[in-house]
CSV table of C-alpha atoms and ligand atoms in Angstrom, one decimal:
chain,number,residue,atom,x,y,z
A,248,MET,CA,19.1,-95.8,17.5
A,249,ASN,CA,20.4,-92.9,19.6
A,250,THR,CA,22.4,-90.3,18.0
A,251,PHE,CA,25.8,-90.8,20.3
A,252,LEU,CA,25.3,-94.6,19.4
A,253,THR,CA,24.6,-93.9,15.7
A,254,SER,CA,27.8,-91.4,15.4
A,255,SER,CA,30.4,-93.7,17.5
A,256,LYS,CA,29.5,-96.4,15.2
A,257,LEU,CA,29.8,-94.9,12.1
A,258,ASN,CA,33.1,-93.2,13.4
A,259,ILE,CA,34.5,-96.3,13.8
A,260,ALA,CA,33.1,-97.6,10.4
A,261,THR,CA,34.3,-94.2,8.3
A,262,ASN,CA,38.2,-94.7,9.8
A,263,SER,CA,38.3,-98.3,9.0
A,264,LEU,CA,37.0,-97.2,5.5
A,265,ASP,CA,39.5,-94.3,5.3
A,266,TRP,CA,42.4,-96.7,6.1
A,267,VAL,CA,41.3,-99.3,3.6
A,268,MET,CA,40.8,-96.9,0.7
A,269,ASN,CA,44.3,-95.2,1.5
A,270,GLN,CA,45.6,-99.1,0.9
A,271,THR,CA,43.7,-99.4,-2.2
A,272,ILE,CA,44.2,-96.1,-3.8
A,273,ARG,CA,48.2,-97.3,-3.3
A,274,HIS,CA,47.9,-100.5,-4.9
A,275,SER,CA,45.5,-99.7,-7.8
A,276,LEU,CA,46.3,-95.8,-8.8
A,277,ASN,CA,50.5,-96.8,-8.6
A,278,LEU,CA,51.8,-95.5,-11.7
A,279,GLN,CA,54.3,-97.9,-11.6
A,280,ASP,CA,53.2,-99.9,-14.5
A,281,ALA,CA,52.3,-96.9,-16.5
A,282,VAL,CA,53.5,-97.3,-20.0
A,283,ALA,CA,55.1,-94.6,-22.0
A,284,LEU,CA,52.8,-94.3,-25.1
A,285,ASP,CA,54.8,-95.5,-28.4
A,286,GLU,CA,53.7,-96.3,-31.7
A,287,LEU,CA,52.3,-99.8,-30.7
A,288,GLN,CA,49.6,-98.4,-28.6
A,289,GLN,CA,48.1,-95.9,-31.9
A,290,LEU,CA,44.3,-94.9,-30.9
A,291,ILE,CA,41.4,-96.5,-31.3
A,292,VAL,CA,38.7,-94.3,-32.2
A,293,PRO,CA,35.4,-95.5,-31.1
A,294,ASP,CA,32.2,-96.2,-33.2
A,295,LYS,CA,30.2,-93.9,-30.8
A,296,PRO,CA,31.1,-90.3,-29.3
A,297,ILE,CA,33.0,-90.2,-26.0
A,298,GLU,CA,31.0,-88.3,-23.2
A,299,THR,CA,33.0,-86.0,-22.5
A,300,LEU,CA,36.3,-84.2,-23.7
A,301,TYR,CA,38.3,-82.2,-20.4
A,302,ILE,CA,40.2,-79.6,-21.4
A,303,HIS,CA,42.8,-78.7,-18.6
A,304,ILE,CA,44.0,-74.8,-18.5
A,305,PRO,CA,46.5,-75.4,-15.5
A,306,PHE,CA,47.1,-71.8,-14.5
A,307,CYS,CA,46.4,-69.5,-11.6
A,308,HIS,CA,47.6,-65.7,-10.6
A,309,THR,CA,48.4,-67.0,-6.8
A,310,LEU,CA,47.7,-70.9,-5.6
A,311,CYS,CA,45.3,-72.0,-2.9
A,312,ARG,CA,46.8,-73.7,0.0
A,313,TYR,CA,44.7,-76.9,0.1
A,314,CYS,CA,44.7,-77.3,-3.8
A,315,SER,CA,46.0,-79.8,-5.3
A,316,PHE,CA,44.8,-80.0,-8.9
A,317,HIS,CA,47.8,-79.0,-11.6
A,318,LYS,CA,48.6,-75.6,-11.9
A,319,ILE,CA,51.7,-73.1,-12.0
A,320,LYS,CA,51.7,-69.7,-11.7
A,321,PHE,CA,50.8,-67.5,-14.5
A,322,ASN,CA,53.3,-66.2,-16.8
A,323,GLU,CA,51.5,-64.6,-20.1
A,324,PRO,CA,53.6,-65.6,-22.8
A,325,VAL,CA,53.8,-69.6,-21.8
A,326,ALA,CA,50.0,-69.3,-21.4
A,327,ARG,CA,49.4,-68.2,-25.1
A,328,GLU,CA,51.8,-70.8,-26.3
A,329,TYR,CA,50.0,-72.8,-24.6
A,330,PHE,CA,46.7,-72.1,-25.4
A,331,THR,CA,47.8,-72.4,-28.9
A,332,ALA,CA,49.4,-75.8,-28.8
A,333,LEU,CA,46.0,-76.7,-27.0
A,334,ARG,CA,44.1,-75.7,-30.2
A,335,GLN,CA,46.5,-77.8,-32.1
A,336,GLU,CA,46.0,-80.7,-30.2
A,337,ILE,CA,42.0,-80.2,-30.1
A,338,ARG,CA,42.3,-80.2,-34.1
A,339,GLN,CA,44.3,-83.9,-34.1
A,340,VAL,CA,41.9,-85.3,-32.0
A,341,LEU,CA,39.0,-84.2,-33.8
A,342,ALA,CA,41.1,-85.2,-37.2
A,343,LYS,CA,41.9,-88.5,-35.9
A,344,GLY,CA,38.0,-88.9,-35.8
A,345,PHE,CA,36.8,-88.7,-32.3
A,346,ARG,CA,33.7,-87.2,-31.2
A,347,PHE,CA,32.2,-85.6,-27.7
A,348,ASN,CA,29.1,-85.3,-26.5
A,349,ARG,CA,30.3,-82.2,-23.8
A,350,VAL,CA,32.9,-80.5,-23.2
A,351,TYR,CA,34.8,-79.4,-19.5
A,352,ILE,CA,37.0,-76.8,-19.3
A,353,GLY,CA,39.0,-77.1,-15.9
A,354,GLY,CA,41.6,-75.8,-14.1
A,355,GLY,CA,43.5,-74.0,-13.1
A,356,THR,CA,41.8,-70.8,-14.1
A,357,THR,CA,40.1,-71.4,-17.4
A,358,THR,CA,39.4,-67.3,-17.9
A,359,ILE,CA,43.0,-66.5,-17.1
A,360,LEU,CA,43.2,-65.4,-20.9
A,361,GLU,CA,39.5,-64.7,-21.9
A,362,ASP,CA,40.8,-64.3,-25.4
A,363,GLU,CA,42.6,-67.8,-25.8
A,364,LEU,CA,39.3,-68.9,-24.0
A,365,ILE,CA,36.7,-67.6,-26.7
A,366,LYS,CA,39.1,-68.7,-29.5
A,367,THR,CA,39.2,-72.3,-27.9
A,368,ILE,CA,35.3,-72.7,-27.6
A,369,GLU,CA,35.1,-71.2,-30.8
A,370,LEU,CA,37.0,-73.5,-32.8
A,371,ILE,CA,35.2,-76.7,-30.6
A,372,LYS,CA,31.6,-75.4,-31.6
A,373,SER,CA,32.9,-74.6,-35.4
A,374,LEU,CA,34.3,-77.9,-35.8
A,375,THR,CA,31.2,-80.2,-33.6
A,376,SER,CA,28.0,-80.6,-32.1
A,377,VAL,CA,28.9,-80.6,-28.5
A,378,ARG,CA,25.7,-80.4,-26.4
A,379,GLU,CA,27.0,-78.8,-23.4
A,380,VAL,CA,30.3,-76.5,-22.9
A,381,THR,CA,31.0,-76.6,-18.9
A,382,CYS,CA,34.3,-74.0,-17.8
A,383,GLU,CA,35.4,-73.5,-14.1
A,384,SER,CA,36.1,-69.8,-12.9
A,385,ASP,CA,36.9,-68.2,-9.8
A,386,PRO,CA,34.4,-65.3,-8.7
A,387,ILE,CA,36.5,-62.6,-9.7
A,388,TYR,CA,36.2,-63.1,-12.9
A,389,PHE,CA,32.6,-61.7,-13.0
A,390,LYS,CA,34.2,-58.4,-11.8
A,391,ASP,CA,37.6,-58.0,-14.1
A,392,GLY,CA,37.0,-59.9,-17.3
A,393,ASN,CA,33.9,-59.4,-20.0
A,394,PRO,CA,31.7,-62.5,-19.1
A,395,HIS,CA,28.8,-61.5,-21.5
A,396,LEU,CA,31.2,-62.5,-24.3
A,397,LEU,CA,30.5,-66.0,-22.9
A,398,LYS,CA,27.3,-65.9,-23.7
A,399,GLY,CA,26.0,-68.7,-26.4
A,400,LEU,CA,29.5,-70.2,-26.0
A,401,VAL,CA,29.3,-71.4,-22.0
A,402,ASP,CA,26.6,-73.2,-21.1
A,403,ARG,CA,27.5,-73.9,-17.5
A,404,MET,CA,29.9,-72.3,-15.4
A,405,SER,CA,31.1,-74.0,-12.1
A,406,ILE,CA,32.2,-70.7,-9.3
A,407,GLY,CA,34.3,-71.7,-6.5
A,408,ILE,CA,33.3,-70.0,-4.0
A,409,GLN,CA,34.2,-72.5,-1.3
A,410,SER,CA,32.7,-70.5,1.5
A,411,PHE,CA,30.8,-66.8,2.2
A,412,ASP,CA,32.7,-66.5,5.9
A,413,ASP,CA,35.0,-64.2,5.7
A,414,LYS,CA,36.7,-65.9,8.8
A,415,ILE,CA,37.5,-68.8,6.2
A,416,LEU,CA,38.3,-67.1,3.1
A,417,LYS,CA,41.3,-65.1,5.1
A,418,ALA,CA,42.3,-68.2,6.6
A,419,VAL,CA,42.6,-70.1,3.1
A,420,GLY,CA,43.8,-66.9,1.2
A,421,ARG,CA,41.2,-66.0,-1.2
A,422,PHE,CA,39.9,-63.0,0.6
A,423,GLU,CA,42.4,-60.6,-0.7
A,424,LYS,CA,42.3,-62.3,-4.2
A,425,PHE,CA,38.6,-62.6,-4.4
A,426,GLY,CA,37.2,-60.0,-2.6
A,427,SER,CA,35.0,-60.4,0.6
A,428,SER,CA,31.8,-62.6,0.8
A,429,LEU,CA,29.4,-59.7,0.3
A,430,GLN,CA,31.5,-59.1,-3.2
A,431,GLN,CA,31.5,-62.6,-4.3
A,432,ALA,CA,28.0,-63.0,-3.7
A,433,GLU,CA,27.2,-59.8,-6.1
A,434,TYR,CA,29.9,-61.5,-8.8
A,435,VAL,CA,28.0,-64.8,-8.6
A,436,SER,CA,24.4,-62.7,-9.1
A,437,ARG,CA,25.8,-61.4,-11.9
A,438,ALA,CA,27.5,-64.4,-13.5
A,439,ILE,CA,23.7,-65.8,-13.2
A,440,GLU,CA,21.9,-63.1,-15.5
A,441,ILE,CA,24.8,-64.0,-18.0
A,442,ILE,CA,25.6,-67.9,-18.1
A,443,PRO,CA,22.5,-70.3,-18.3
A,444,THR,CA,24.0,-72.9,-15.9
A,445,VAL,CA,25.8,-71.5,-13.1
A,446,ASN,CA,27.1,-74.0,-10.2
A,447,ILE,CA,28.8,-73.1,-7.0
A,448,ASP,CA,31.5,-74.9,-5.3
A,449,MET,CA,31.2,-74.7,-1.9
A,450,MET,CA,34.1,-76.7,0.9
A,451,TYR,CA,33.6,-78.2,4.5
A,452,GLY,CA,35.7,-79.8,7.0
A,453,PHE,CA,37.6,-76.4,7.8
A,454,LYS,CA,39.0,-76.1,11.3
A,455,ILE,CA,37.3,-72.9,12.1
A,456,GLN,CA,34.0,-74.4,10.7
A,457,THR,CA,30.7,-76.1,13.0
A,458,PRO,CA,27.5,-77.2,11.6
A,459,GLU,CA,26.1,-73.9,12.4
A,460,ALA,CA,28.4,-72.1,10.5
A,461,VAL,CA,28.0,-74.4,7.7
A,462,ALA,CA,24.2,-74.1,7.8
A,463,ILE,CA,24.7,-70.3,7.5
A,464,ASP,CA,27.0,-70.6,4.7
A,465,LEU,CA,24.9,-72.5,2.6
A,466,ALA,CA,22.2,-70.3,3.4
A,467,GLN,CA,24.0,-67.7,1.9
A,468,ALA,CA,24.1,-69.7,-1.3
A,469,ILE,CA,21.1,-70.2,-1.3
A,470,ARG,CA,19.9,-66.5,-1.3
A,471,LEU,CA,21.5,-66.2,-4.7
A,472,HIS,CA,19.3,-69.1,-6.3
A,473,PRO,CA,22.0,-70.6,-8.3
A,474,ASP,CA,20.8,-73.8,-10.5
A,475,GLN,CA,23.6,-76.1,-8.8
A,476,ILE,CA,25.2,-76.2,-5.6
A,477,THR,CA,28.5,-78.5,-4.9
A,478,THR,CA,29.8,-79.3,-1.4
A,479,TYR,CA,33.3,-80.6,-1.7
A,480,PRO,CA,34.6,-82.3,1.9
A,481,LEU,CA,38.2,-80.6,2.2
A,482,THR,CA,40.2,-83.6,0.9
A,483,LEU,CA,43.8,-83.9,2.1
A,484,GLY,CA,45.3,-86.1,-0.4
A,485,ILE,CA,47.6,-89.0,1.0
A,486,GLY,CA,50.8,-87.5,-0.3
A,487,LYS,CA,52.6,-84.8,0.1
A,488,ASN,CA,49.8,-82.1,-0.4
A,489,ARG,CA,48.4,-83.7,2.8
A,490,LYS,CA,50.5,-81.7,5.3
A,491,LYS,CA,50.1,-78.6,3.4
A,492,ALA,CA,46.3,-78.7,3.7
A,493,GLY,CA,46.4,-80.7,6.5
A,494,CYS,CA,46.9,-77.6,8.8
A,495,LEU,CA,43.3,-76.3,7.5
A,496,ALA,CA,41.2,-79.4,8.1
A,497,GLY,CA,39.1,-80.0,11.4
A,498,GLU,CA,38.9,-83.0,13.1
A,499,PRO,CA,37.9,-86.3,10.8
A,500,ASN,CA,34.7,-86.8,12.8
A,501,ALA,CA,33.4,-83.3,12.7
A,502,LEU,CA,32.3,-84.1,9.2
A,503,TRP,CA,29.7,-86.0,9.9
A,504,PRO,CA,27.1,-83.5,11.9
A,505,GLN,CA,28.5,-81.0,8.8
A,506,PHE,CA,27.6,-83.6,6.3
A,507,LEU,CA,24.3,-83.4,8.2
A,508,ALA,CA,23.7,-79.4,8.5
A,509,VAL,CA,24.3,-79.6,4.5
A,510,LYS,CA,21.8,-82.1,3.6
A,511,GLU,CA,19.1,-80.0,5.9
A,512,ALA,CA,20.4,-76.6,5.1
A,513,LEU,CA,19.4,-77.7,1.0
A,514,ALA,CA,16.6,-79.7,1.5
A,515,GLU,CA,14.2,-77.4,1.0
A,516,HIS,CA,15.2,-75.9,-2.7
A,517,TYR,CA,17.4,-78.7,-4.1
A,518,VAL,CA,16.9,-82.6,-4.8
A,519,MET,CA,20.5,-84.2,-4.1
A,520,GLU,CA,21.9,-85.6,-6.9
A,521,PHE,CA,25.0,-87.2,-5.4
A,522,PRO,CA,25.9,-86.8,-1.6
A,523,TRP,CA,28.1,-83.8,-3.0
A,524,THR,CA,26.3,-81.9,-5.9
A,525,PHE,CA,22.4,-80.5,-5.1
A,526,SER,CA,20.4,-79.2,-7.9
A,527,ARG,CA,17.5,-76.6,-7.3
A,528,ASN,CA,14.1,-77.8,-7.4
A,529,PHE,CA,12.8,-74.7,-8.4
A,530,GLY,CA,11.8,-73.1,-11.8
A,531,GLN,CA,13.1,-75.3,-15.3
A,532,PRO,CA,14.9,-78.5,-14.4
A,533,VAL,CA,18.5,-78.1,-14.7
A,534,GLU,CA,20.7,-80.3,-17.3
A,535,HIS,CA,23.4,-80.8,-15.0
A,536,LYS,CA,26.9,-82.7,-16.2
A,537,TYR,CA,29.5,-82.7,-13.6
A,538,VAL,CA,32.6,-84.4,-14.9
A,539,LEU,CA,32.7,-87.1,-12.6
A,540,ASP,CA,30.2,-89.7,-14.0
A,541,GLY,CA,31.5,-93.1,-14.3
A,542,GLU,CA,31.6,-92.5,-17.8
A,543,ASP,CA,34.1,-92.0,-20.5
A,544,CYS,CA,36.4,-89.1,-20.4
A,545,PHE,CA,39.3,-88.0,-23.1
A,546,GLY,CA,41.6,-85.3,-22.0
A,547,VAL,CA,43.9,-83.0,-23.5
A,548,GLY,CA,46.0,-80.3,-22.7
A,549,SER,CA,48.8,-80.7,-19.7
A,550,GLY,CA,47.9,-82.4,-16.5
A,551,ALA,CA,44.7,-83.9,-18.3
A,552,PHE,CA,43.7,-87.3,-17.1
A,553,GLY,CA,41.2,-89.7,-19.5
A,554,ARG,CA,39.5,-92.6,-19.3
A,555,PHE,CA,37.9,-95.0,-22.0
A,556,GLY,CA,37.3,-98.6,-21.2
A,557,GLU,CA,40.1,-99.5,-19.2
A,558,GLN,CA,42.5,-97.6,-20.3
A,559,PHE,CA,43.7,-94.4,-18.2
A,560,ARG,CA,45.5,-92.0,-19.9
A,561,ILE,CA,48.2,-89.5,-18.6
A,562,SER,CA,49.4,-86.3,-20.3
A,563,SER,CA,52.2,-84.3,-20.1
A,564,PHE,CA,52.6,-82.5,-16.5
A,565,ASP,CA,55.4,-80.4,-17.9
A,566,ILE,CA,53.8,-77.6,-19.5
A,567,PRO,CA,57.1,-76.7,-22.1
A,568,ASN,CA,56.9,-80.4,-22.7
A,569,TYR,CA,53.4,-80.7,-23.6
A,570,ILE,CA,54.0,-77.6,-26.0
A,571,HIS,CA,57.2,-79.3,-27.6
A,572,ARG,CA,55.2,-82.8,-27.9
A,573,ILE,CA,52.2,-81.1,-29.8
A,574,LYS,CA,54.0,-78.7,-31.8
A,575,ALA,CA,56.1,-81.9,-33.1
A,576,GLY,CA,53.0,-83.6,-34.0
A,577,HIS,CA,52.3,-85.6,-31.4
A,578,SER,CA,49.9,-86.7,-28.7
A,579,GLY,CA,49.5,-84.9,-25.3
A,580,THR,CA,49.0,-88.3,-23.9
A,581,CYS,CA,52.4,-89.3,-23.1
A,582,TYR,CA,51.6,-92.4,-20.6
A,583,THR,CA,48.8,-95.0,-20.2
A,584,LYS,CA,47.9,-97.3,-17.3
A,585,PRO,CA,45.5,-100.1,-17.8
A,586,LEU,CA,42.9,-100.5,-14.9
A,587,LYS,CA,42.3,-103.8,-13.0
A,588,THR,CA,38.5,-104.5,-13.4
A,589,LYS,CA,38.8,-104.4,-8.9
A,590,ALA,CA,39.4,-100.7,-9.6
A,591,LEU,CA,36.8,-100.2,-12.0
A,592,SER,CA,33.8,-102.1,-10.2
A,593,GLN,CA,34.9,-100.2,-6.8
A,594,HIS,CA,34.5,-96.8,-8.9
A,595,TYR,CA,30.6,-98.4,-9.9
A,596,LEU,CA,30.4,-99.0,-6.5
A,597,MET,CA,31.2,-95.5,-5.2
A,598,MET,CA,28.6,-94.0,-7.9
A,599,MET,CA,25.6,-96.6,-6.7
A,600,MET,CA,26.3,-95.4,-3.6
A,601,GLY,CA,26.7,-91.9,-4.2
A,602,LEU,CA,23.0,-92.7,-6.8
A,603,GLY,CA,21.6,-94.2,-2.9
A,604,LEU,CA,20.7,-97.3,-5.1
A,605,LEU,CA,22.5,-100.6,-5.3
A,606,ASN,CA,20.6,-102.5,-8.2
A,607,ASN,CA,21.2,-106.0,-8.3
A,608,GLN,CA,20.3,-106.1,-12.3
A,609,GLN,CA,21.9,-103.5,-12.9
A,610,CYS,CA,25.1,-104.8,-11.2
A,611,LYS,CA,25.2,-108.1,-13.1
A,612,ALA,CA,24.5,-106.3,-16.5
A,613,TYR,CA,28.1,-104.1,-15.4
A,614,THR,CA,30.0,-106.8,-13.4
A,615,GLY,CA,28.7,-109.8,-14.6
A,616,LYS,CA,27.9,-110.5,-10.8
A,617,SER,CA,25.7,-110.0,-8.3
A,618,LEU,CA,25.9,-107.3,-5.6
A,619,TRP,CA,27.4,-110.0,-3.1
A,620,HIS,CA,29.7,-111.7,-5.3
A,621,ALA,CA,30.7,-108.9,-6.7
A,622,PHE,CA,31.4,-107.1,-3.5
A,623,PRO,CA,31.7,-109.6,-1.0
A,624,LEU,CA,33.7,-107.7,1.7
A,625,GLU,CA,32.3,-104.2,0.9
A,626,MET,CA,28.9,-105.5,1.3
A,627,SER,CA,29.3,-107.2,4.5
A,628,PHE,CA,30.5,-103.7,5.3
A,629,LEU,CA,28.7,-101.6,4.6
A,630,ILE,CA,25.1,-103.7,5.9
A,631,SER,CA,27.2,-103.6,9.4
A,632,ALA,CA,28.1,-100.0,9.3
A,633,GLY,CA,23.9,-99.4,8.9
A,634,ALA,CA,24.8,-98.4,5.5
A,635,LEU,CA,22.0,-100.2,3.4
A,636,ASN,CA,18.4,-101.1,3.7
A,637,LYS,CA,17.1,-104.1,2.0
A,638,GLN,CA,14.7,-103.6,-0.5
A,639,GLY,CA,13.5,-106.7,-2.7
A,640,ASP,CA,16.6,-107.6,-4.7
A,641,ASN,CA,18.2,-104.2,-4.1
A,642,TYR,CA,19.4,-102.0,-1.5
A,643,ILE,CA,19.1,-98.6,-0.7
A,644,THR,CA,21.2,-96.1,1.0
A,645,THR,CA,20.7,-94.6,4.5
A,646,VAL,CA,21.9,-91.4,5.6
A,647,GLU,CA,25.2,-93.4,7.4
A,648,GLY,CA,25.4,-95.0,3.3
A,649,GLN,CA,25.3,-91.7,1.8
A,650,PHE,CA,28.1,-90.4,4.2
A,651,ILE,CA,30.0,-93.6,3.0
A,652,ALA,CA,29.6,-92.4,-0.3
A,653,LEU,CA,30.7,-88.8,0.1
A,654,LYS,CA,34.0,-90.9,1.9
A,655,MET,CA,34.4,-92.6,-0.9
A,656,PHE,CA,34.3,-89.7,-3.2
A,657,SER,CA,36.5,-87.8,-0.7
A,658,GLY,CA,39.0,-91.1,-1.4
A,659,PHE,CA,38.4,-91.0,-5.2
A,660,LEU,CA,39.9,-87.1,-4.6
A,661,SER,CA,43.3,-88.1,-2.7
A,662,GLY,CA,43.5,-90.8,-5.5
A,663,MET,CA,43.5,-88.1,-8.0
A,664,ASP,CA,45.8,-85.8,-6.0
A,665,PHE,CA,48.0,-88.9,-5.7
A,666,LEU,CA,47.8,-89.7,-9.6
A,667,ARG,CA,48.8,-86.2,-10.2
A,668,GLU,CA,52.3,-86.3,-7.8
A,669,GLN,CA,53.3,-89.5,-9.1
A,670,ALA,CA,52.6,-88.2,-12.5
A,671,ARG,CA,54.9,-84.9,-12.3
A,672,GLU,CA,57.7,-87.3,-11.3
A,673,LEU,CA,57.4,-89.5,-14.6
A,674,PRO,CA,60.1,-89.3,-16.9
A,675,LEU,CA,59.6,-86.8,-20.0
A,676,SER,CA,59.7,-88.8,-23.0
A,677,ALA,CA,62.4,-88.2,-25.7
A,678,ILE,CA,60.1,-86.6,-28.7
A,679,GLU,CA,62.2,-88.0,-31.4
A,680,THR,CA,61.2,-91.3,-30.3
A,681,LEU,CA,57.4,-90.9,-30.1
A,682,ALA,CA,54.9,-91.7,-33.1
A,683,SER,CA,52.2,-89.3,-34.0
A,684,ILE,CA,49.0,-90.0,-33.0
B,289,LIG,C1,40.2,-76.9,-9.4
B,289,LIG,S1,39.2,-75.2,-8.6
B,289,LIG,C2,39.0,-74.9,-10.1
B,289,LIG,C3,38.3,-73.5,-9.6
B,289,LIG,C4,38.7,-72.0,-9.6
B,289,LIG,N1,40.2,-72.1,-9.6
B,289,LIG,C5,38.7,-71.4,-8.1
B,289,LIG,O1,39.4,-71.5,-7.8
B,289,LIG,O2,37.2,-70.8,-8.4
B,289,LIG,C6,37.6,-76.6,-8.8
B,289,LIG,C7,37.0,-77.0,-7.0
B,289,LIG,O3,37.7,-77.9,-6.8
B,289,LIG,C8,37.6,-78.1,-5.1
B,289,LIG,N2,38.9,-77.9,-4.6
B,289,LIG,C9,40.1,-77.7,-4.6
B,289,LIG,N3,40.9,-78.3,-3.8
B,289,LIG,C10,40.1,-78.9,-3.1
B,289,LIG,C11,40.2,-79.9,-2.0
B,289,LIG,N4,41.7,-80.1,-1.1
B,289,LIG,N5,39.5,-80.2,-1.1
B,289,LIG,C12,38.1,-80.7,-1.6
B,289,LIG,N6,37.8,-79.9,-3.1
B,289,LIG,C13,38.4,-79.1,-3.6
B,289,LIG,C14,37.0,-76.2,-5.0
B,289,LIG,O4,35.8,-76.5,-4.4
B,289,LIG,C15,37.2,-75.7,-6.3
B,289,LIG,O5,36.1,-74.7,-6.3
B,290,LIG,S1,41.3,-73.4,-5.8
B,290,LIG,FE1,40.9,-72.7,-8.0
B,290,LIG,S2,42.2,-70.4,-7.7
B,290,LIG,FE2,43.2,-71.7,-6.0
B,290,LIG,S3,45.0,-72.7,-6.6
B,290,LIG,FE3,43.4,-74.4,-6.8
B,290,LIG,S4,42.9,-73.9,-9.2
B,290,LIG,FE4,43.9,-71.6,-8.6
C-alpha cells in the first residue's frame, strides 16, 4: 500500500479512536461513584509484595504550561511539613504490613528539597528491602544540587528534557528555567556519571516540530548514551488543561510521521520496549521499570493514585488537608473507586498492543475469554485499521498497530489528567469522622 493511502486510512482510524477513547474515559474514569474512605473499608494487606510504592512530591519552582501533573508553586515551610507527613504515612503503611518490590518517586520536582528526599529514601531503605528506587528530576538539579549524595540511594533517575531544540525549550518556558540545550546535555552527562540507570524524557507533537526536527532532537539525546529514552506524545487531556496545552500542539495528523521519525532515529542503538519507551542495546542490559506497567501500585503523598486489584485509590489533592489527615493518624487515601472489569481489560489490551503481541492463551488466562470474545469490537477495528497480523493463534502488531498503541497510551495519560481534574473537586472529608488505617 502506498504511504499516502496508509496514512489517510490510519488518520481515519486514529481520529475515530480518539473519539471512542474520549467517551470511554468520561464513562469509566468518572469519579461520581468514588466513595469516601471510611472504617468499613479497612485495607486488606495482600500476601505478596505490591509491585510499586508510588510517592508523589507536588512542588515545582515554576509551572510548565503543558504539564497537568499535581503540583503547586514551591513554598519551603509547607514543603518541609509535607515531607514530614509523607514519612509518617510511609511508616504507617509499612507498619500495617504492606511490602513493595520497587519505589517510584514522581512529581512535581522530587529533588526540590534534597535533604528531605534523602531522609525519605533512607527511611524506606532502613525499613524495607526494595529492589529499586526510581526518582524523577529536572535537569538543573545536576547543576545546582549535590547529586553525588544520591549515590547508593537512587538506582534509576528519570530526567525531563523534552527537547534539545532551543526554540522548543523557549516556546514551552523551559529554556529560562533549565538552561539551553547545550547546558542541559551537560547536566545529563553529569547524571550518567553518578546514577546507575538514567532515562531521559523527550516529547514530540509540538506545533513547531517536524519529523526532521524530531530526528535531530533524538540524535542529540542518543549522543549522550542514556540507558533509556522515553518519548511522550504531547497529551492535551480532555478537560480544562486541554486549552492551556492546546496552543502548543501541532495538528493531530502530524503525529504519525513524527512517530516514524522517532522509531527510525532510535532503531540502531535502542530496543523499543513499548512504542513510547526505548532501552539501550549497548553495554549491560538495563533492568527497566516504568511506573505504568499494569501491575499493582500503592500511592502515598498528596495527589497520588494507587491501584490494586479492582480498586482504584485516590489521595487528598489538598496539601494542607493531606498533612492534617496524616498528623491525625489517618490514611492519605481519602477516596476509592471500584474499577469496572471492562476498564481493566481495556488497560490490558493497551499493554498487549504496546508490547506488540496479542497472545490468545495469555488473554484467556487474564480475562477468562479468547481475544475475539473479550474484545469483539476492538479486534474488528484493529484488523480493519491494518494494526494486526495473524500469526498462528495470536496476533502481532504492525507499525500502524504500534502507532495505535501509542494513541491508546496518550488516551491513558488524558484519562489520568481527567481523574486529577475531578479529584481536585472532591469534597474534603471531615477529619474527625475518619477512622485510622
Ligand atoms: C511530571 S514530569 C516530572 C519531571 C520533572 N519535573 C521535569 O519537568 O523535568 C514527568 C514527565 O511527564 C511528561 N509530561 C508532562 N506533561 C505532559 C504532557 N502534557 N504530555 C506528555 N507528556 C507530558 C514530561 O516528559 C515530563 O518529563
Ligand atoms: S514538567 Fe516538571 S517542572 Fe514542569 S510543571 Fe510539570 S512537574 Fe513541574
